[in-house]
Tab-separated table of C-alpha atoms in Angstrom:
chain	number	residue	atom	x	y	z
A	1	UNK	CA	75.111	100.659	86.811
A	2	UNK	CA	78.881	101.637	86.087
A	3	UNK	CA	80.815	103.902	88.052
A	4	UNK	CA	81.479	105.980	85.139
A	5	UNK	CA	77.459	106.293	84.278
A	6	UNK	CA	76.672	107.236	88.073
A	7	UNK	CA	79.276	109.800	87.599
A	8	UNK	CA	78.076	110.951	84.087
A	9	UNK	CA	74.636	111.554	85.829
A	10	UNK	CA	75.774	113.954	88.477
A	11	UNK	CA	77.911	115.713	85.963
A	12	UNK	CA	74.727	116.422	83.875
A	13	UNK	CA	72.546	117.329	87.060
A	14	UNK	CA	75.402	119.616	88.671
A	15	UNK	CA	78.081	120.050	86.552
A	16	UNK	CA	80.967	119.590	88.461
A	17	UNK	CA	81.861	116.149	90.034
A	18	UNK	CA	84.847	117.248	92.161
A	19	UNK	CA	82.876	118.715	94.594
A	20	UNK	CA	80.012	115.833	95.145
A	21	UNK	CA	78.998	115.720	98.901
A	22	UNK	CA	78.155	112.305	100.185
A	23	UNK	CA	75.039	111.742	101.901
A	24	UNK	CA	76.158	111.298	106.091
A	25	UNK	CA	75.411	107.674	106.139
A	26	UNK	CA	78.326	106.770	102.954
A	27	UNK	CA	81.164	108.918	104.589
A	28	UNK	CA	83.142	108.258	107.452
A	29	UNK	CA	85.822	110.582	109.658
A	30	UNK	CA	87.699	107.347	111.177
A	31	UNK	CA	90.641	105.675	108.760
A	32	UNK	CA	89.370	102.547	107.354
A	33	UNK	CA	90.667	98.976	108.362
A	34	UNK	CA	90.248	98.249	104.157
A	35	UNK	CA	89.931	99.854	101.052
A	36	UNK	CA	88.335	99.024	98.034
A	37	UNK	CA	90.014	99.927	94.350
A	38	UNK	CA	88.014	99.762	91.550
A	39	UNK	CA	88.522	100.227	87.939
A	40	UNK	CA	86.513	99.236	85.076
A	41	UNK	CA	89.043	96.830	82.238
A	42	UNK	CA	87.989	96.601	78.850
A	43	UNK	CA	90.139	93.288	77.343
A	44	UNK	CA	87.805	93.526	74.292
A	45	UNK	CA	88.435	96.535	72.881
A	46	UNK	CA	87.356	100.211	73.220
A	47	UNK	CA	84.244	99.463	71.014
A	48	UNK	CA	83.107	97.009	73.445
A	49	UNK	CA	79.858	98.074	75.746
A	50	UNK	CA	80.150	95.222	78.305
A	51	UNK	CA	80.768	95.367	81.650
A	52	UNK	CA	84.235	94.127	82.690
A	53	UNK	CA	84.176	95.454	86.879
A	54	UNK	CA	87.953	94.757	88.300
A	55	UNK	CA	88.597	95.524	92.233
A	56	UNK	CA	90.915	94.741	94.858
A	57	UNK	CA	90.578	94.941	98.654
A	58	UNK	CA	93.651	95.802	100.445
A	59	UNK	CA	93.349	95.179	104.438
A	60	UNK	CA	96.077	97.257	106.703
A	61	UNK	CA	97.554	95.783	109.782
């Protein structure tokens, strides 16, 4: 499942996705040793309904 169709789903069950709490076990209080950037590319066109996932990992220190 895409990012954008999770996110589509708890717009149509709540409404609002800028205030989504994550469950306890997902979120964290301590700054992360890596993050994760994701973004969906679409070299085909806009018409196109495949999946094209991009993502980076960045590590600090």
């Amino acid at each position: 499942m895409k990012i954008s169709d999770w996110l589509d789903e708890k717009e149509a069950e709540s409404g609002d996705v800028s205030q989504i709490i994550l469950p306890t076990d997902m979120s964290y209080d301590e700054v992360p040793d890596e993050a994760i950037y994701f973004k969906e590319i679409n070299p085909c066109g806009f018409l196109c309904n495949e999946n094209h996932p991009f993502s980076k990992v960045e590590r600090f220190g």
